[in-house]
CSV table of C-alpha atoms in Angstrom, one decimal:
chain,number,residue,atom,x,y,z
A,1,MET,CA,25.6,-183.8,-52.5
A,2,PRO,CA,26.4,-181.1,-51.0
A,3,LEU,CA,24.5,-178.9,-48.6
A,4,ARG,CA,22.4,-176.0,-49.7
A,5,PRO,CA,21.8,-173.3,-46.6
A,6,VAL,CA,18.6,-172.4,-46.1
A,7,THR,CA,17.9,-168.4,-46.0
A,8,PHE,CA,15.0,-166.2,-45.2
A,9,ASP,CA,13.8,-162.7,-45.8
A,10,GLU,CA,11.6,-160.2,-44.7
A,11,ASN,CA,8.6,-161.9,-46.9
A,12,ASP,CA,9.1,-165.3,-45.3
A,13,LEU,CA,8.8,-163.6,-42.0
A,14,LYS,CA,5.8,-162.1,-42.2
A,15,LYS,CA,4.4,-165.1,-43.3
A,16,ILE,CA,5.2,-167.2,-41.0
A,17,PHE,CA,4.1,-164.9,-38.7
A,18,LYS,CA,0.3,-163.8,-40.3
A,19,SER,CA,-0.6,-167.2,-40.8
A,20,ASN,CA,-4.0,-168.1,-40.8
A,21,THR,CA,-3.4,-170.8,-39.3
A,22,PRO,CA,-6.0,-171.5,-35.8
A,23,VAL,CA,-3.1,-170.8,-33.2
A,24,ALA,CA,-2.3,-167.4,-35.4
A,25,LYS,CA,-6.2,-166.7,-35.6
A,26,ALA,CA,-7.0,-167.0,-31.8
A,27,TRP,CA,-3.6,-164.7,-30.7
A,28,ARG,CA,-4.5,-162.4,-32.9
A,29,GLN,CA,-8.4,-161.4,-31.3
A,30,VAL,CA,-7.0,-162.1,-27.8
A,31,ARG,CA,-4.6,-159.5,-28.6
A,32,LYS,CA,-7.6,-156.9,-29.8
A,33,GLY,CA,-9.1,-158.1,-27.0
A,34,LEU,CA,-6.3,-156.5,-24.8
A,35,ILE,CA,-5.9,-153.9,-26.5
A,36,PHE,CA,-9.7,-153.1,-26.7
A,37,CYS,CA,-9.2,-153.3,-22.3
A,38,VAL,CA,-6.6,-151.5,-21.9
A,39,TRP,CA,-8.2,-148.4,-23.5
A,40,PHE,CA,-11.7,-148.9,-21.9
A,41,ALA,CA,-9.3,-148.7,-18.5
A,42,ALA,CA,-7.8,-145.8,-19.8
A,43,ILE,CA,-10.5,-143.9,-20.4
A,44,PHE,CA,-13.1,-145.4,-17.2
A,45,ALA,CA,-10.2,-143.7,-15.3
A,46,VAL,CA,-10.1,-140.7,-16.9
A,47,ILE,CA,-13.9,-139.7,-16.7
A,48,PHE,CA,-13.9,-141.4,-13.0
A,49,TYR,CA,-10.7,-139.5,-11.6
A,50,ALA,CA,-12.8,-136.1,-13.9
A,51,LEU,CA,-15.7,-136.4,-12.2
A,52,ASN,CA,-14.3,-136.8,-8.7
A,53,ALA,CA,-11.2,-134.1,-9.0
A,54,PRO,CA,-12.3,-132.4,-6.1
A,55,ALA,CA,-12.6,-134.9,-3.3
A,56,PHE,CA,-9.7,-136.1,-5.0
A,57,TRP,CA,-7.9,-133.0,-4.6
A,58,GLN,CA,-8.8,-131.8,-1.8
A,59,ARG,CA,-7.7,-136.1,-0.2
A,60,ALA,CA,-4.8,-135.5,-2.2
A,61,SER,CA,-3.5,-132.3,-0.5
A,62,PHE,CA,-4.6,-133.2,3.1
A,63,VAL,CA,-1.7,-134.4,5.4
A,64,ALA,CA,-2.8,-135.6,8.5
A,65,LYS,CA,-0.8,-134.7,10.7
A,66,ASP,CA,-1.3,-131.1,10.7
A,67,SER,CA,-4.2,-130.6,11.7
A,68,ILE,CA,-6.0,-127.6,10.1
A,69,LYS,CA,-6.4,-124.8,12.8
A,70,LEU,CA,-9.9,-123.6,12.7
A,71,PRO,CA,-10.5,-121.2,15.9
A,72,LEU,CA,-13.6,-121.6,17.9
A,73,VAL,CA,-14.8,-117.9,17.7
A,74,ALA,CA,-17.3,-117.0,19.8
A,75,PRO,CA,-20.7,-114.7,18.5
A,76,PRO,CA,-21.2,-111.0,19.6
A,77,ALA,CA,-22.1,-110.5,22.7
A,78,PRO,CA,-25.9,-109.0,21.5
A,79,VAL,CA,-26.1,-112.8,20.0
A,80,ILE,CA,-27.4,-115.3,22.2
A,81,ASN,CA,-27.9,-118.3,19.6
A,82,TYR,CA,-24.8,-119.9,18.1
A,83,ASP,CA,-25.3,-120.9,14.2
A,84,PRO,CA,-26.3,-124.5,14.3
A,85,GLU,CA,-22.6,-125.9,12.5
A,86,ILE,CA,-20.0,-128.6,12.7
A,87,ILE,CA,-16.8,-127.6,13.1
A,88,ILE,CA,-13.7,-130.4,12.8
A,89,SER,CA,-10.3,-128.9,13.0
A,90,LYS,CA,-8.5,-132.5,11.9
A,91,ILE,CA,-9.6,-132.2,8.7
A,92,GLY,CA,-10.3,-128.3,8.1
A,93,VAL,CA,-14.3,-128.7,7.9
A,94,ARG,CA,-16.3,-126.2,9.5
A,95,ALA,CA,-20.3,-125.9,8.1
A,96,PRO,CA,-23.7,-125.2,8.8
A,97,VAL,CA,-25.6,-128.0,9.8
A,98,ILE,CA,-29.5,-127.5,8.3
A,99,TYR,CA,-31.8,-129.6,11.2
A,100,ASP,CA,-34.8,-129.3,9.9
A,101,ALA,CA,-35.0,-131.1,6.7
A,102,SER,CA,-37.6,-133.9,5.7
A,103,TYR,CA,-35.7,-137.7,4.4
A,104,GLY,CA,-37.1,-136.9,0.7
A,105,GLN,CA,-35.4,-133.3,1.6
A,106,ILE,CA,-31.7,-134.6,2.3
A,107,ILE,CA,-30.6,-134.2,-1.2
A,108,GLU,CA,-31.7,-131.1,-2.3
A,109,ARG,CA,-30.4,-129.1,1.5
A,110,LEU,CA,-27.1,-130.9,1.1
A,111,ARG,CA,-26.4,-127.8,-1.3
A,112,ASN,CA,-26.4,-125.6,2.0
A,113,GLY,CA,-23.9,-127.9,4.4
A,114,VAL,CA,-24.5,-131.3,6.4
A,115,VAL,CA,-28.3,-132.5,7.2
A,116,ARG,CA,-29.6,-134.4,10.4
A,117,TYR,CA,-31.4,-136.9,10.0
A,118,GLU,CA,-35.1,-136.9,9.8
A,119,GLY,CA,-35.9,-138.1,13.1
A,120,THR,CA,-33.1,-138.6,14.8
A,121,ALA,CA,-31.5,-136.8,18.3
A,122,ASN,CA,-30.6,-132.9,18.5
A,123,PRO,CA,-27.5,-132.0,20.1
A,124,GLY,CA,-28.2,-131.8,23.8
A,125,GLN,CA,-30.0,-134.7,24.1
A,126,ILE,CA,-29.2,-138.4,25.3
A,127,GLY,CA,-29.4,-140.0,22.0
A,128,ASN,CA,-28.7,-140.6,18.6
A,129,VAL,CA,-27.6,-137.2,16.7
A,130,VAL,CA,-27.0,-138.1,13.3
A,131,ILE,CA,-26.0,-136.1,10.6
A,132,VAL,CA,-25.4,-137.0,7.0
A,133,GLY,CA,-23.0,-134.8,4.0
A,134,HIS,CA,-21.2,-135.1,0.2
A,135,SER,CA,-18.2,-136.6,0.0
A,136,SER,CA,-18.6,-136.0,-3.3
A,137,ASP,CA,-20.6,-134.8,-6.4
A,138,TYR,CA,-20.5,-133.9,-9.9
A,139,PRO,CA,-19.3,-130.9,-11.3
A,140,TRP,CA,-22.2,-129.6,-12.3
A,141,SER,CA,-24.0,-130.3,-9.6
A,142,THR,CA,-24.6,-126.7,-7.3
A,143,GLY,CA,-24.0,-125.6,-3.3
A,144,LEU,CA,-20.8,-125.5,-1.9
A,145,TYR,CA,-20.3,-128.1,0.4
A,146,LYS,CA,-20.2,-131.3,-2.2
A,147,THR,CA,-16.8,-133.2,-0.5
A,148,ILE,CA,-17.4,-130.9,2.6
A,149,PHE,CA,-17.2,-134.9,3.7
A,150,ALA,CA,-14.5,-136.3,1.9
A,151,LEU,CA,-11.6,-136.3,4.2
A,152,LEU,CA,-14.3,-138.5,6.9
A,153,ASP,CA,-12.7,-141.4,6.1
A,154,LYS,CA,-9.0,-139.9,8.2
A,155,LEU,CA,-10.8,-139.6,11.9
A,156,THR,CA,-9.6,-141.9,14.1
A,157,VAL,CA,-10.9,-142.5,17.6
A,158,GLY,CA,-9.7,-139.5,19.9
A,159,ASP,CA,-10.9,-136.7,17.4
A,160,GLU,CA,-12.5,-134.0,18.3
A,161,ILE,CA,-16.1,-133.6,16.7
A,162,VAL,CA,-17.6,-129.6,17.3
A,163,LEU,CA,-21.5,-129.3,17.0
A,164,SER,CA,-22.7,-125.7,17.5
A,165,HIS,CA,-26.8,-125.3,18.9
A,166,GLY,CA,-28.3,-123.0,20.5
A,167,PRO,CA,-26.4,-120.9,23.2
A,168,ASN,CA,-24.2,-124.2,23.7
A,169,ARG,CA,-21.7,-125.8,22.0
A,170,TYR,CA,-20.9,-129.8,22.7
A,171,VAL,CA,-17.4,-131.5,21.7
A,172,TYR,CA,-17.4,-135.2,21.0
A,173,THR,CA,-14.7,-137.5,21.2
A,174,VAL,CA,-14.4,-140.2,18.3
A,175,THR,CA,-14.9,-144.0,19.5
A,176,GLN,CA,-15.7,-145.5,17.0
A,177,THR,CA,-15.3,-145.9,12.7
A,178,LYS,CA,-16.9,-148.5,10.0
A,179,VAL,CA,-17.8,-149.5,6.6
A,180,VAL,CA,-21.6,-150.7,6.3
A,181,LYS,CA,-23.8,-151.2,3.5
A,182,PRO,CA,-26.4,-148.9,2.8
A,183,THR,CA,-29.3,-151.1,4.2
A,184,GLN,CA,-27.7,-151.7,6.9
A,185,LEU,CA,-30.8,-148.7,8.7
A,186,GLU,CA,-29.1,-149.8,12.1
A,187,VAL,CA,-26.6,-147.7,12.6
A,188,LEU,CA,-29.5,-144.9,12.7
A,189,GLY,CA,-30.8,-145.8,15.8
A,190,ARG,CA,-31.6,-144.1,19.1
A,191,THR,CA,-28.7,-144.6,22.2
A,192,PRO,CA,-28.0,-144.8,25.5
A,193,GLU,CA,-25.8,-141.9,26.1
A,194,PRO,CA,-25.4,-138.7,23.9
A,195,THR,CA,-23.8,-139.2,21.0
A,196,VAL,CA,-23.4,-138.4,17.0
A,197,THR,CA,-22.7,-140.0,14.3
A,198,LEU,CA,-22.0,-139.2,11.1
A,199,ILE,CA,-22.8,-141.1,7.7
A,200,THR,CA,-20.7,-140.5,4.1
A,201,CYS,CA,-20.5,-142.4,0.6
A,202,TYR,CA,-17.8,-144.1,0.6
A,203,PRO,CA,-15.1,-144.6,-1.4
A,204,VAL,CA,-15.2,-141.1,-2.2
A,205,GLY,CA,-16.8,-141.2,-6.0
A,206,THR,CA,-19.5,-143.9,-5.6
A,207,THR,CA,-22.5,-144.8,-3.9
A,208,LEU,CA,-21.2,-148.8,-2.6
A,209,ASN,CA,-20.8,-148.5,0.9
A,210,ARG,CA,-21.5,-145.5,4.0
A,211,LEU,CA,-19.2,-144.6,6.0
A,212,VAL,CA,-19.7,-144.2,10.0
A,213,ILE,CA,-18.1,-142.1,12.3
A,214,VAL,CA,-19.5,-142.7,15.6
A,215,ALA,CA,-18.2,-140.4,18.4
A,216,LYS,CA,-19.2,-139.7,22.2
A,217,LEU,CA,-20.2,-136.2,24.4
A,218,ALA,CA,-17.3,-135.2,26.0
A,219,GLU,CA,-18.2,-131.6,27.0
A,220,GLY,CA,-21.5,-129.5,27.2
A,221,LEU,CA,-25.4,-129.9,28.7
A,222,ILE,CA,-27.8,-132.6,29.0
A,223,GLY,CA,-31.3,-131.5,28.9
A,224,SER,CA,-33.4,-134.0,27.2
A,225,ILE,CA,-33.4,-137.4,26.0
A,226,GLN,CA,-34.0,-138.0,22.8
A,227,THR,CA,-37.7,-139.3,22.3
A,228,THR,CA,-38.4,-139.6,18.6
A,229,GLU,CA,-37.4,-142.3,15.9
A,230,PRO,CA,-35.8,-141.8,12.8
A,231,PHE,CA,-37.3,-141.9,9.3
A,232,LEU,CA,-36.0,-145.5,8.0
A,233,GLY,CA,-36.5,-145.4,4.3
A,234,VAL,CA,-35.0,-148.2,2.2
A,235,LYS,CA,-31.1,-147.1,1.7
A,236,LEU,CA,-28.6,-144.2,3.9
A,237,THR,CA,-29.3,-141.4,1.7
A,238,SER,CA,-26.0,-139.3,2.2
A,239,GLY,CA,-25.9,-138.0,-1.1
A,240,ARG,CA,-22.6,-139.3,-3.0
């Protein structure tokens, strides 16, 4: 008896791949889950980058080898004191430093510049000047300094940080960079030599950790020793 050829048409193929076997049902559930995960990740990424667009744009446009030149302009002759400010030429930072903010005022005062942490030293003292600033913030937040420290992680050992305070300017040289948890308050502690410590949230767009830049005094007159102790809150506050 001759064998009859077996043929499959389109309907036969659909029946095979759309069967109700346990394996087919499981595959359909897995596929739905994968599709959902892909869409969720895509939507999350769009929202995350949209909320932090200014900070990421600033980081993307930075070229490490071409430092931004910010001249240190002396005040006019009749003016005795400099405006309190921080200058980091390598990453194009020039911002007011607010020295009279309490711990509870930090977030609010960051709208107007960077903030000296309550109870830490002033420039010109042997001790630790701790300064905090935003690396990013929500687009609808007010203020001109929402991304002032977005490029802080570009600093390396040997880079310079300048603080203007009263009639003097102080030049500090970076000696250490590190990432710590928000609860590691020891970075606020007094130091046996003139030091500035910069703190900001890290990675950019999150509050997971804190980026800490430590620099030692290279130029400037020392007039006193820090006698105050830093306010130890629950965690290191640096905005976002």
